[in-house]
Short mmCIF file of C-alpha atoms (C1' of nucleotides) in Angstrom, two decimals:
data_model
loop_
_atom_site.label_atom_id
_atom_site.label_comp_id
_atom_site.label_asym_id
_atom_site.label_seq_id
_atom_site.Cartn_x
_atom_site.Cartn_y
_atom_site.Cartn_z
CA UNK A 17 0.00 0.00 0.00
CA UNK A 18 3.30 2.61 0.28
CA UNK A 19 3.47 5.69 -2.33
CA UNK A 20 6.81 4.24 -3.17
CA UNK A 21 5.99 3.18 -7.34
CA UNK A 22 7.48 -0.21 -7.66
CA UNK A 23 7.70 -1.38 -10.93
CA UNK A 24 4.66 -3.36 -12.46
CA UNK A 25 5.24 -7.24 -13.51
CA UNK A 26 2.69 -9.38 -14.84
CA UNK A 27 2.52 -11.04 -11.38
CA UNK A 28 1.38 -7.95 -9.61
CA UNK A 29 -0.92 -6.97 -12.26
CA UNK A 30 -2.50 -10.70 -12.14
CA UNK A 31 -2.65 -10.05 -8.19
CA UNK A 32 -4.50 -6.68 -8.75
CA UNK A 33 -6.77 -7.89 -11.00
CA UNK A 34 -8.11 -10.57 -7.78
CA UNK A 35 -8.30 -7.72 -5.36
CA UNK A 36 -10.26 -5.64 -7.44
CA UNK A 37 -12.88 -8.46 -8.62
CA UNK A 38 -12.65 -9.09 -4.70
CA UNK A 39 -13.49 -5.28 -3.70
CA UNK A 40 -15.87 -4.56 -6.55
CA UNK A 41 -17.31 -7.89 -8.30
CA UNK A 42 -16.05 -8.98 -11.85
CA UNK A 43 -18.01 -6.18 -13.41
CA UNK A 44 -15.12 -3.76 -11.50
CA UNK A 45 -12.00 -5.44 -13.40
CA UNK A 46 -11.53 -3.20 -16.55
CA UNK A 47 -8.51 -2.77 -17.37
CA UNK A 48 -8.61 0.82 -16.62
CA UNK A 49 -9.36 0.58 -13.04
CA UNK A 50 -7.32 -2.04 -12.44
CA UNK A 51 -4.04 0.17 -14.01
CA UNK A 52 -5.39 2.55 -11.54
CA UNK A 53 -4.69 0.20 -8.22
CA UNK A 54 -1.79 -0.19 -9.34
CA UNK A 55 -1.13 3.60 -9.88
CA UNK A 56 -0.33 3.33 -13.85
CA UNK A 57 -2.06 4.12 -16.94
CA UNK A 58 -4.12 1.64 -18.99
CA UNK A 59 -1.87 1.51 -21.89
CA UNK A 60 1.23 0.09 -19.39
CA UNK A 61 -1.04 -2.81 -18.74
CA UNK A 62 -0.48 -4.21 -22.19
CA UNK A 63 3.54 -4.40 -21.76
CA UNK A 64 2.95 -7.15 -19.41
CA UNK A 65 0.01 -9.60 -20.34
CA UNK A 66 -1.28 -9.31 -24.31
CA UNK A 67 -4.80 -8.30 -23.64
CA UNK A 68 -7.65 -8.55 -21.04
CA UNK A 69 -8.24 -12.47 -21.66
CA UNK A 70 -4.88 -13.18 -20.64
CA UNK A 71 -5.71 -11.05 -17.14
CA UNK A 72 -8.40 -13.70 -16.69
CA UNK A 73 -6.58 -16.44 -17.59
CA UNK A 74 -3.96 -15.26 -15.05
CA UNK A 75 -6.90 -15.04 -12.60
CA UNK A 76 -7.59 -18.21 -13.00
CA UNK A 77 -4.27 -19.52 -11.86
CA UNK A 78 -4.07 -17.23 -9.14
CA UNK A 79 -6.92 -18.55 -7.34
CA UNK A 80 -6.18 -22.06 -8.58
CA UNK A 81 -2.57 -21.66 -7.06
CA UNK A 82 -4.53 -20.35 -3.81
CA UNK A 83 -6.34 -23.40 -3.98
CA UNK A 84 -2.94 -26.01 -4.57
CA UNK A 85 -0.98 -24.15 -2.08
CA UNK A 86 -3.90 -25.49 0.33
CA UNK A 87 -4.79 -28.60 -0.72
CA UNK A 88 -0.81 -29.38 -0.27
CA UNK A 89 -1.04 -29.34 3.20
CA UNK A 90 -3.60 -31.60 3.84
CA UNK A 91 -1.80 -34.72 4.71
CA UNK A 92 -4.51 -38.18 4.68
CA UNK A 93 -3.83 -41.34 3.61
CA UNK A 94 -5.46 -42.14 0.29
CA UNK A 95 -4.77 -45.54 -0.54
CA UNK A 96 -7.42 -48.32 -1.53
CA UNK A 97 -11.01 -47.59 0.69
CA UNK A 98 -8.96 -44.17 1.76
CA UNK A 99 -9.31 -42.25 -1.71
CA UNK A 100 -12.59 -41.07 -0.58
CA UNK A 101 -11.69 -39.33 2.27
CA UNK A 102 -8.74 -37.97 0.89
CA UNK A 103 -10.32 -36.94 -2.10
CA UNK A 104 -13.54 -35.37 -0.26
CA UNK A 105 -11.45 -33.23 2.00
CA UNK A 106 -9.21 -32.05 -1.04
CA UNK A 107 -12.56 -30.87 -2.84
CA UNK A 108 -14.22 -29.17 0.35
CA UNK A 109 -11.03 -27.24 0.78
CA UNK A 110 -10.71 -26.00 -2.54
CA UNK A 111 -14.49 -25.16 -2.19
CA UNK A 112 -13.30 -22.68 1.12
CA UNK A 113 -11.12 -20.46 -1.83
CA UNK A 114 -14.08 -20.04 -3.93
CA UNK A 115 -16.33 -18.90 -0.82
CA UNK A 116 -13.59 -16.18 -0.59
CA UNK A 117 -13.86 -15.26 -4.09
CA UNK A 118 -17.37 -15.71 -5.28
CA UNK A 119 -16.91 -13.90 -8.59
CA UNK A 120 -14.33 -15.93 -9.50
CA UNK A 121 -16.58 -18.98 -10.38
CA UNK A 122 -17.54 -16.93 -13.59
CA UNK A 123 -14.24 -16.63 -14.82
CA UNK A 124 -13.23 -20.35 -14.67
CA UNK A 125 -16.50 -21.20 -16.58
CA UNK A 126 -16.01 -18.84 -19.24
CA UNK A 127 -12.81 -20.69 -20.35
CA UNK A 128 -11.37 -24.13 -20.81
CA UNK A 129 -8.27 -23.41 -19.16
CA UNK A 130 -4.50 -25.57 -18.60
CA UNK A 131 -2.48 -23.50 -16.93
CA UNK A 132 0.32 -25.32 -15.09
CA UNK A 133 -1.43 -24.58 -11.78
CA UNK A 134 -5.10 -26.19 -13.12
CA UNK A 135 -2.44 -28.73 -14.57
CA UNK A 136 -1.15 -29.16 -10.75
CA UNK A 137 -4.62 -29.79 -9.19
CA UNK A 138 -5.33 -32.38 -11.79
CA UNK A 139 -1.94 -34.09 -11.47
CA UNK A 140 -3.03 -34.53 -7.58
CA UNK A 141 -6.50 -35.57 -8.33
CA UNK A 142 -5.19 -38.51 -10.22
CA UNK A 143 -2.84 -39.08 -7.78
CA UNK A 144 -5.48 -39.85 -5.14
CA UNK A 145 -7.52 -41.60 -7.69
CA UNK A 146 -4.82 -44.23 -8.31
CA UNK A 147 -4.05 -44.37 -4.83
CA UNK A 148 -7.83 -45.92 -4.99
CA UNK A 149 -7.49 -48.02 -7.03
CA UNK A 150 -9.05 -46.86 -10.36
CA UNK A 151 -7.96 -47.66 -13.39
CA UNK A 152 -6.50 -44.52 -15.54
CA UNK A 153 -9.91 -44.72 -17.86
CA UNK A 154 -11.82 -44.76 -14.84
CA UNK A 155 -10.07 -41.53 -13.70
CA UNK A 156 -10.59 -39.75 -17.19
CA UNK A 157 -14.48 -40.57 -16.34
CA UNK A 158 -14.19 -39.54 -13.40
CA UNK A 159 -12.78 -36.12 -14.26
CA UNK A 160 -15.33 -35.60 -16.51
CA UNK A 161 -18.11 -36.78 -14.29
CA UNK A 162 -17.34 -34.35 -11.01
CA UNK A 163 -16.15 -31.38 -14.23
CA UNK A 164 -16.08 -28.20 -11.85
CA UNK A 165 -17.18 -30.07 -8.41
CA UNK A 166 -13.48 -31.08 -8.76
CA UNK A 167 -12.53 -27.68 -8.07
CA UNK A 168 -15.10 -27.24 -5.55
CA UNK A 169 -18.26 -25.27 -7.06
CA UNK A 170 -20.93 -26.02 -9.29
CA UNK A 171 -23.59 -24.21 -11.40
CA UNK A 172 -27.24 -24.19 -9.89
CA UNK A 173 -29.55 -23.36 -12.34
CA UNK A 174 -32.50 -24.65 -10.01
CA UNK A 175 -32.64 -21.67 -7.54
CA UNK A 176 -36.17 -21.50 -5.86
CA UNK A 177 -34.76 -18.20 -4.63
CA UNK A 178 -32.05 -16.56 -2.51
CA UNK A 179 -33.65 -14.53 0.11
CA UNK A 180 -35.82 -16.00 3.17
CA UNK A 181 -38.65 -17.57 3.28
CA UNK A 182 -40.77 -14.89 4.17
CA UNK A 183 -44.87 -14.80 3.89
CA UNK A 184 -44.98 -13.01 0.75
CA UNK A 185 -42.89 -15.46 -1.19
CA UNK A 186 -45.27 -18.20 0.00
CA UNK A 187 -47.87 -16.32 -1.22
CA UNK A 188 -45.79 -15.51 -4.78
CA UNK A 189 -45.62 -19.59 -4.62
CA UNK A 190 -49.14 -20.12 -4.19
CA UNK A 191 -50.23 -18.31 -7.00
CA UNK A 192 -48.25 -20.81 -9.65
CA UNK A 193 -50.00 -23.25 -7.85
CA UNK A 194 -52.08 -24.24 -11.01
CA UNK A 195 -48.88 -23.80 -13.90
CA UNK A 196 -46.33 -25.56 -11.69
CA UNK A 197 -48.32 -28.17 -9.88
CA UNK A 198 -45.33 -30.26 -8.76
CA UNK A 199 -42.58 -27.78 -7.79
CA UNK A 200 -44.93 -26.01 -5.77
CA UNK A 201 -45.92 -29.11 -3.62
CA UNK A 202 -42.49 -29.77 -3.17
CA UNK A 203 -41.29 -25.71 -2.42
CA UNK A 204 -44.27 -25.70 -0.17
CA UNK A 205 -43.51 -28.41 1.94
CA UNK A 206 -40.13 -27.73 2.56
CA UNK A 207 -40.74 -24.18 3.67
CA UNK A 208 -43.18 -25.88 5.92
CA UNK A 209 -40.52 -28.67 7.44
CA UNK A 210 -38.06 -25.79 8.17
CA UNK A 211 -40.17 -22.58 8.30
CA UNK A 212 -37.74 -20.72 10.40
CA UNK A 213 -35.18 -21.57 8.41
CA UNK A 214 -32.52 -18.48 8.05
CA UNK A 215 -30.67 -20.15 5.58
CA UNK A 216 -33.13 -19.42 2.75
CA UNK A 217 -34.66 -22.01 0.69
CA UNK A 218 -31.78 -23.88 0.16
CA UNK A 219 -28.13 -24.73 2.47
CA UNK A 220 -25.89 -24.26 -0.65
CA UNK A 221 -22.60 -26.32 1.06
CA UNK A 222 -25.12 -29.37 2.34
CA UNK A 223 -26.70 -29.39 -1.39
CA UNK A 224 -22.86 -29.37 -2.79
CA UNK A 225 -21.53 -32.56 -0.29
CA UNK A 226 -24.88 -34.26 -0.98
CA UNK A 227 -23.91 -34.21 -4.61
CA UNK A 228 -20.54 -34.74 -4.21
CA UNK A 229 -21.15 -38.17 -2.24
CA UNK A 230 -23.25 -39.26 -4.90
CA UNK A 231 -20.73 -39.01 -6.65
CA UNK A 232 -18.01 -40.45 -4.75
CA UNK A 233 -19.80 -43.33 -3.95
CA UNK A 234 -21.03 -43.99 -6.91
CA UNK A 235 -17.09 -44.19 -8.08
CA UNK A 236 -16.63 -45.98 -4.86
CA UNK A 237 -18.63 -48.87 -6.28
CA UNK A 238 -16.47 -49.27 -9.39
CA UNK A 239 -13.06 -49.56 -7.94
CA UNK A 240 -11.50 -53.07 -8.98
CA UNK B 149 -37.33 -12.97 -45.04
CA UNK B 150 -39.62 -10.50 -46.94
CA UNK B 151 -39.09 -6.59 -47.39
CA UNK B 152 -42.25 -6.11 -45.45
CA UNK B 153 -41.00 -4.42 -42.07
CA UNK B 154 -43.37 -6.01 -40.04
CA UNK B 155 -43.56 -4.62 -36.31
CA UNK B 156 -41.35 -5.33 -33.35
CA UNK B 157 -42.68 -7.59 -30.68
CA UNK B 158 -41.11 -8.68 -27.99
CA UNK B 159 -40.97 -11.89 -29.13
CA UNK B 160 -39.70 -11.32 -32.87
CA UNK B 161 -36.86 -9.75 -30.64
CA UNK B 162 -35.76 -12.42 -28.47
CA UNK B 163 -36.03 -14.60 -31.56
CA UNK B 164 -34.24 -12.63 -33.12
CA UNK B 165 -31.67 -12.75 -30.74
CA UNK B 166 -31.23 -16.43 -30.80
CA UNK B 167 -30.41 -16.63 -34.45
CA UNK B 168 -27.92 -14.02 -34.01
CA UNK B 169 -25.84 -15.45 -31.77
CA UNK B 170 -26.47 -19.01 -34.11
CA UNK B 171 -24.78 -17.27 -36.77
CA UNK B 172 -22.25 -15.24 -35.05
CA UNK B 173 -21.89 -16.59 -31.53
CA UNK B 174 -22.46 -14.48 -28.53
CA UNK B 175 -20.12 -12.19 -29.19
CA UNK B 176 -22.21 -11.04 -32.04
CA UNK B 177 -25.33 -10.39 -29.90
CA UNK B 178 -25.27 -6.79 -29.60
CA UNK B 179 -28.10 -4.27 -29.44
CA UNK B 180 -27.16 -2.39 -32.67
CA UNK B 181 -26.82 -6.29 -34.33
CA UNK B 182 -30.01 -6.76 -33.19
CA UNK B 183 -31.50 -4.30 -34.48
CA UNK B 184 -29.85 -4.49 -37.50
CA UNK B 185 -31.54 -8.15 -38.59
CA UNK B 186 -34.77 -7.01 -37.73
CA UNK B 187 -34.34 -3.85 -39.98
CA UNK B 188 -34.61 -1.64 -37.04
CA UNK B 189 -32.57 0.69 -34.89
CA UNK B 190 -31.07 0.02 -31.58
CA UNK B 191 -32.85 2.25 -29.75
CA UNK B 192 -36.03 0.60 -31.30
CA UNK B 193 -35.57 -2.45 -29.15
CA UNK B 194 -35.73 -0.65 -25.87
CA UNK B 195 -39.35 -0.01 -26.12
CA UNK B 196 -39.64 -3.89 -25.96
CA UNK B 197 -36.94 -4.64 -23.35
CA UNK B 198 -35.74 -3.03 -20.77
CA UNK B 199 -32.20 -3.44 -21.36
CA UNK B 200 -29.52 -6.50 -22.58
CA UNK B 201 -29.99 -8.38 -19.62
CA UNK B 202 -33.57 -8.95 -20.41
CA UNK B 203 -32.86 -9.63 -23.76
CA UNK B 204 -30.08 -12.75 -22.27
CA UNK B 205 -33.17 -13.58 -19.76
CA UNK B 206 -35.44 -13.81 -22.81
CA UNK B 207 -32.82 -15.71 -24.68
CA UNK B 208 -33.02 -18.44 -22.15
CA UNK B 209 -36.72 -18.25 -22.09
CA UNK B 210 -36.37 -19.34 -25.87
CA UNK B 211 -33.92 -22.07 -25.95
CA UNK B 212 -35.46 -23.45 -22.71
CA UNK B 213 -39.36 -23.20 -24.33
CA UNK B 214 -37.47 -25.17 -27.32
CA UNK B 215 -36.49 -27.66 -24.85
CA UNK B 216 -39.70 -27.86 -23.62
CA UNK B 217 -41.26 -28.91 -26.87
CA UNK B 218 -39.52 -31.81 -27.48
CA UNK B 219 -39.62 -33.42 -23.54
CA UNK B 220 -43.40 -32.79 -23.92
CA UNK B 221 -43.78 -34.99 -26.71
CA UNK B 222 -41.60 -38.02 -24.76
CA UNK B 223 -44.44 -40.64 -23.96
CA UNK B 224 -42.70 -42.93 -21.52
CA UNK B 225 -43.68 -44.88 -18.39
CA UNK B 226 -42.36 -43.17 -15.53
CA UNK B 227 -43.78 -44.85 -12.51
CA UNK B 228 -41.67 -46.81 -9.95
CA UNK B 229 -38.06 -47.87 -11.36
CA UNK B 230 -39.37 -46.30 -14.74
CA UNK B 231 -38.23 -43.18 -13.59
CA UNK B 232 -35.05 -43.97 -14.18
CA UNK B 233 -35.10 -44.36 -17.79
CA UNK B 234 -38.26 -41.32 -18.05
CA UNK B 235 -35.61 -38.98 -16.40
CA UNK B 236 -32.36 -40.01 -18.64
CA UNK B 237 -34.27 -39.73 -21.96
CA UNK B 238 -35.70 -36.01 -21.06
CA UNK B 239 -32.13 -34.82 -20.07
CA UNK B 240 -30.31 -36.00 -23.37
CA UNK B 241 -33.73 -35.00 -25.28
CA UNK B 242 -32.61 -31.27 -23.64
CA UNK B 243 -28.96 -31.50 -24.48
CA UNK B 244 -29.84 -31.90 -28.05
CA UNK B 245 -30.84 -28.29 -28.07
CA UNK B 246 -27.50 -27.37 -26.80
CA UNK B 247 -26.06 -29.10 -29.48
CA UNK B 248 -27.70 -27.11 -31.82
CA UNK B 249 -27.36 -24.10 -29.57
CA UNK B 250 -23.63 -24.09 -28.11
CA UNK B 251 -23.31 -20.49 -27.31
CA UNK B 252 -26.13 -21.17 -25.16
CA UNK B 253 -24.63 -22.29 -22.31
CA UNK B 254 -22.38 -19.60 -21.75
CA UNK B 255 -25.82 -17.88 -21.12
CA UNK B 256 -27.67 -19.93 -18.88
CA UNK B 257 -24.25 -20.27 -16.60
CA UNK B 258 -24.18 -16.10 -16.50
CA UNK B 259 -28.11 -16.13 -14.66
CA UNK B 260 -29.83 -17.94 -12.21
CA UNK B 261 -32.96 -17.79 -14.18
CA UNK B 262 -36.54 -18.90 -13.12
CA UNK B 263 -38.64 -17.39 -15.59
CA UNK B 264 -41.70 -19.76 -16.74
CA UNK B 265 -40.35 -21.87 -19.10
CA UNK B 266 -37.52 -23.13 -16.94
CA UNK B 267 -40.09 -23.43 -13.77
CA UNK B 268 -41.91 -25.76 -16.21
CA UNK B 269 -38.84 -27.75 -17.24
CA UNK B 270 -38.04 -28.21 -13.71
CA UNK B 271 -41.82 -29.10 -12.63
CA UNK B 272 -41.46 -31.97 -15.21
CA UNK B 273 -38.45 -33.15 -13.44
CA UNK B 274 -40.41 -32.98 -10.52
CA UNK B 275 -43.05 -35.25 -11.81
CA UNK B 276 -40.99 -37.53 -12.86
CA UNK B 277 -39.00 -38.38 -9.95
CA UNK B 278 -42.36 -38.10 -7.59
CA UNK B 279 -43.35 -40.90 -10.37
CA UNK B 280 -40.53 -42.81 -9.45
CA UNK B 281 -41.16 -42.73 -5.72
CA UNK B 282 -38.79 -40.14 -4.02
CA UNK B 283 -39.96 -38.02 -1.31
CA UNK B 284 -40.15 -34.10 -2.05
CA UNK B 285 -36.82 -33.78 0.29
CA UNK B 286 -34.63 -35.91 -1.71
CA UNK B 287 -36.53 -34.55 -5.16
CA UNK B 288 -34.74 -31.14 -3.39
CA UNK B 289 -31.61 -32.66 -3.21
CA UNK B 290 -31.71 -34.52 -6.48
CA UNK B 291 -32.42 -31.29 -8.68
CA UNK B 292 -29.45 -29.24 -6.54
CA UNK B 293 -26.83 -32.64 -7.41
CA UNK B 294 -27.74 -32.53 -11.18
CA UNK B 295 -27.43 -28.84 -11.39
CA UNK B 296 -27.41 -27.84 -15.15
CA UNK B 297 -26.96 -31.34 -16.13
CA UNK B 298 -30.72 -31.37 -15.49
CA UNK B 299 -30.96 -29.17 -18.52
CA UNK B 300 -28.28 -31.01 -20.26
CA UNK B 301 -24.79 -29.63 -19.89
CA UNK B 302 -21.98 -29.66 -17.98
CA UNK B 303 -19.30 -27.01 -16.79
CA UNK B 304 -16.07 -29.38 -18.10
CA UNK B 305 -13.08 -27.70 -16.53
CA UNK B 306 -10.97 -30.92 -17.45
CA UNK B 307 -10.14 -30.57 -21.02
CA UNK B 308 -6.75 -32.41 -21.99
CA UNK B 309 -7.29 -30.66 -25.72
CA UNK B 310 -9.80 -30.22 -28.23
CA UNK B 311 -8.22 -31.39 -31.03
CA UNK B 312 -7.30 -34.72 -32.26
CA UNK B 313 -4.40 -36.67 -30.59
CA UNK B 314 -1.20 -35.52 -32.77
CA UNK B 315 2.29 -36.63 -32.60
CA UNK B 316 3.23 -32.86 -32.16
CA UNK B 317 0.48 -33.25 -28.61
CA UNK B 318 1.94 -36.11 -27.59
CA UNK B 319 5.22 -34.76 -27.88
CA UNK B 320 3.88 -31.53 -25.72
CA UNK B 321 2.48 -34.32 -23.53
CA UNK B 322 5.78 -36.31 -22.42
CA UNK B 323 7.22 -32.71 -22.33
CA UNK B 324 5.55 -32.17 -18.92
CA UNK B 325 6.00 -35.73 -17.10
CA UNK B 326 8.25 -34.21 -15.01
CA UNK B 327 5.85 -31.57 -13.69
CA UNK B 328 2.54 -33.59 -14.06
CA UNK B 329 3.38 -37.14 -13.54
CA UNK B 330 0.23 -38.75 -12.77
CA UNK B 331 -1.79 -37.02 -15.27
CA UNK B 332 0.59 -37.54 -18.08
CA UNK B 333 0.60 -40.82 -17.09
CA UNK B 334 -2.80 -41.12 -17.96
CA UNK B 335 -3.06 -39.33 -20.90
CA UNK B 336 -0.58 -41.06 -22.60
CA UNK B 337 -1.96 -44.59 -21.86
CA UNK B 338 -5.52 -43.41 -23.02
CA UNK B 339 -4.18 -42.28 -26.39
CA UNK B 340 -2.51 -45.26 -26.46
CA UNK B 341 -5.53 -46.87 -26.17
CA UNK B 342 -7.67 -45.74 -28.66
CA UNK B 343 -4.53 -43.97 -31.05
CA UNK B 344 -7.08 -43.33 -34.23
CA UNK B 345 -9.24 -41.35 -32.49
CA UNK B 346 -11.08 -39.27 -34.30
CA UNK B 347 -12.79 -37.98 -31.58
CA UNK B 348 -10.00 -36.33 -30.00
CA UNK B 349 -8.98 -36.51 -26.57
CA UNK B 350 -12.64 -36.97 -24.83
CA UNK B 351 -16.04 -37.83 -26.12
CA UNK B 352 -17.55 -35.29 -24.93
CA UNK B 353 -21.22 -37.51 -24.89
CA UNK B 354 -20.00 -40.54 -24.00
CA UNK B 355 -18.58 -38.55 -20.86
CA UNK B 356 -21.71 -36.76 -20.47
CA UNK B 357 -23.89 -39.86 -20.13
CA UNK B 358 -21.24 -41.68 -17.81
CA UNK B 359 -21.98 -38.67 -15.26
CA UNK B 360 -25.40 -38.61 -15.71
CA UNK B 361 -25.54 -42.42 -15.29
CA UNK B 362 -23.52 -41.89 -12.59
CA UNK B 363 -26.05 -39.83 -10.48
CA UNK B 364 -29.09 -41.45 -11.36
CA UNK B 365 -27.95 -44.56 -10.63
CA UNK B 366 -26.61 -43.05 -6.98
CA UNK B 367 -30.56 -41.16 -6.57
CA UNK B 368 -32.14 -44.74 -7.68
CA UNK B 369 -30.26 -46.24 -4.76
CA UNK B 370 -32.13 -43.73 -2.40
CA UNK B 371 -35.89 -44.77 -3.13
CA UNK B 372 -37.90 -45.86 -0.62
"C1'" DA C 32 -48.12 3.80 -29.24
"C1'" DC C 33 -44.10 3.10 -31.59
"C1'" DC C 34 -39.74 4.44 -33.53
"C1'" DT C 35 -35.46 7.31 -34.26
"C1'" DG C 36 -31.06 10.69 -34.32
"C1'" DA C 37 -27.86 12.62 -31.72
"C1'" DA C 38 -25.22 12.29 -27.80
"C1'" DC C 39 -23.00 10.39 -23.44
"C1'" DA C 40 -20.21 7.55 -20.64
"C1'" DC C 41 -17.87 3.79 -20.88
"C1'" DC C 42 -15.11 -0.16 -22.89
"C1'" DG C 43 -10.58 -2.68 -24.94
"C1'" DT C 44 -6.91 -1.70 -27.80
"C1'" DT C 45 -3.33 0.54 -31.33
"C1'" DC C 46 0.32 3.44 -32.21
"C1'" DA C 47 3.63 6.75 -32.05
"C1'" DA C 48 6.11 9.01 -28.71
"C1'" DG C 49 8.42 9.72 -24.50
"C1'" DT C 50 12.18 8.35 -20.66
"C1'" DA D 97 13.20 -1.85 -21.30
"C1'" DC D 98 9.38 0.26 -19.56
"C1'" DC D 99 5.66 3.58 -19.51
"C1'" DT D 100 2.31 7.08 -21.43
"C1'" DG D 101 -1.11 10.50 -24.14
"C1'" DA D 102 -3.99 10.82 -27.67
"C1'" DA D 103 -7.00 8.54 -30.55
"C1'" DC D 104 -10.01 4.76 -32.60
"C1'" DA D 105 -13.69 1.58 -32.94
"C1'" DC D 106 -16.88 -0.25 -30.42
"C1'" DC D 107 -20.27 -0.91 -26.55
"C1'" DG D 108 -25.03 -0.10 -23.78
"C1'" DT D 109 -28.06 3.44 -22.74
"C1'" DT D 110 -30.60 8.26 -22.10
"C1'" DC D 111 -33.32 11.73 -23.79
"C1'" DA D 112 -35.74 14.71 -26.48
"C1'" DA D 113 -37.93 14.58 -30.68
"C1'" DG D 114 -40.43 12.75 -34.45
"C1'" DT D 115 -44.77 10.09 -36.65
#
DNA sequence: ACCTGAACACCGTTCAAGT
DNA sequence: ACCTGAACACCGTTCAAGT
């Protein structure tokens, strides 16, 4: 934070770029603001990354190298009935990182990338994997099959709503009674078995581990 | 495509919008595009939408309402361990419009949309899996584990390479054993495996299914 | 009611010029 | 080698004005 200018690298400028999408939300990182953290101009951005997509993609292995330089401390056995412990625990932790930087789940799902740090996280996925017991094709599956649960979020698109259940959106829900028969059975009664609930409709982190055992145990029951 | 300038609706817009990003992907879908195919000005299409962001909201209305369509006309037996098969046909029924629509995703990832058609989609699932037996708590839990692979997509964050497997990427491949041991590792023996693939590194719905299996086959193990 | 022209505030980016 | 000022081509959007 001194007045001293230090010189810009394309480390500090990748560093930036997470503590403005931090302060302000993803909508904040233009490349103009983000010069202006870092008390430059614009135009000295571009001598250090080629263009704003390269920002992101640095973005992306910042948090991602957040995310390694915790999951390298965890220390659990993983071999044979172990893996899904180990495994579990790796993906929960990496979930914590993303709590931190909830605008950052955008950015990873806008782009398909391998950068040696998402390279890194891989690497010790299959490590664990093997340790298991799988077979290399059943880890490819398996990759595919948990796709950004690996990493420790995953896009809802069923979202019943963020705020509280309060008395007005019960009455919003009765109204689609007649159009949505069967979702509003279902909303209604589970506003009703946890009506003081403060947690909203839904407990985000118990619906992510509920879907992240089914999948672990359903690769549970496929090791040789 | 006659001359005749017919009026703007609302819905000739959002349509509209759909087949421009078709042609020109989502980076194409701008207001004064917009306008442009419907032989209008930009500022035309505000008297029909607010702003962009109900134009993407619409967008998804549209795909989602094309989605509908086809699961409506599915005429399968759904009751007791029916489900299962009820459920897997609707969700690769839905990823065929992605197929046709693969900017699309990008889309529904950016909002946590509930407008009607989606509220419909999801009150189908809802049926179905009340068909099949499952209480509305673990119908809850079931829609939150799917995520958007209810709709038909995935988030794939785990992409070894788009293109087919070259000697130039396997070259690049055993270039980075030393960093990425496991995962090289299994790259290598899976393009060993299958070394005319055509399909490049993944098949993209031969993975998707495996997940999906994967799930459903976890949920089916939860019925009373 | 429906549409438009001109204008504004903002982008990312290029390029020639500074030290 | 590193940084900058001015400028360009593009956004989404407002607002007063047209029919």
């Amino acid at each position: 934070m001194g007045r001293v200018k230090r010189p810009l690298t394309r480390d500090r400028v990748l560093r930036a770029a997470v503590r403005v999408a931090d302060e302000g939300g993803l909508g904040a990182l233009t490349m103009r603001r983000l010069a202006e953290v870092l008390g430059a101009e614009a135009m000295s951005l571009y001598y250090h990354v080629r263009n704003k997509e390269e920002v992101l993609d640095g973005v992306v292995e910042v948090i991602t190298s957040e995310i390694n330089d915790l999951v390298d401390k965890i220390d659990l056995p993983s071999e044979g009935a172990a893996w899904k412990a180990a495994v579990r625990t790796r993906i929960l932790t990496a979930r914590e990182v993303f709590l931190r930087h909830p605008w950052a789940t955008g950015v990873f799902e806008s782009r398909t990338s391998s950068n040696p740090a998402v390279l890194r996280y891989n690497d010790g996925m299959v490590r664990l994997l093997r340790d298991g017991g799988f077979t290399h094709d059943q880890i490819h599956h398996a990759l595919h099959a948990l796709g950004s649960r690996s990493l420790g979020f995953t896009q809802e698109l069923f979202d019943p709503g963020t705020g509280p259940v309060t008395e007005e959106s019960l009455a919003a829900l009765r109204g689609m009674a007649d159009a949505f028969p069967h979702l509003v059975s279902m909303l209604t009664e589970i506003a009703h078995d946890d009506p003081d609930s403060t947690l909203g409709w839904c407990d985000d982190q118990k619906e992510f581990e509920f879907g992240l055992d089914l999948i672990l145990d359903g690769l549970d029951r496929l090791r040789a």
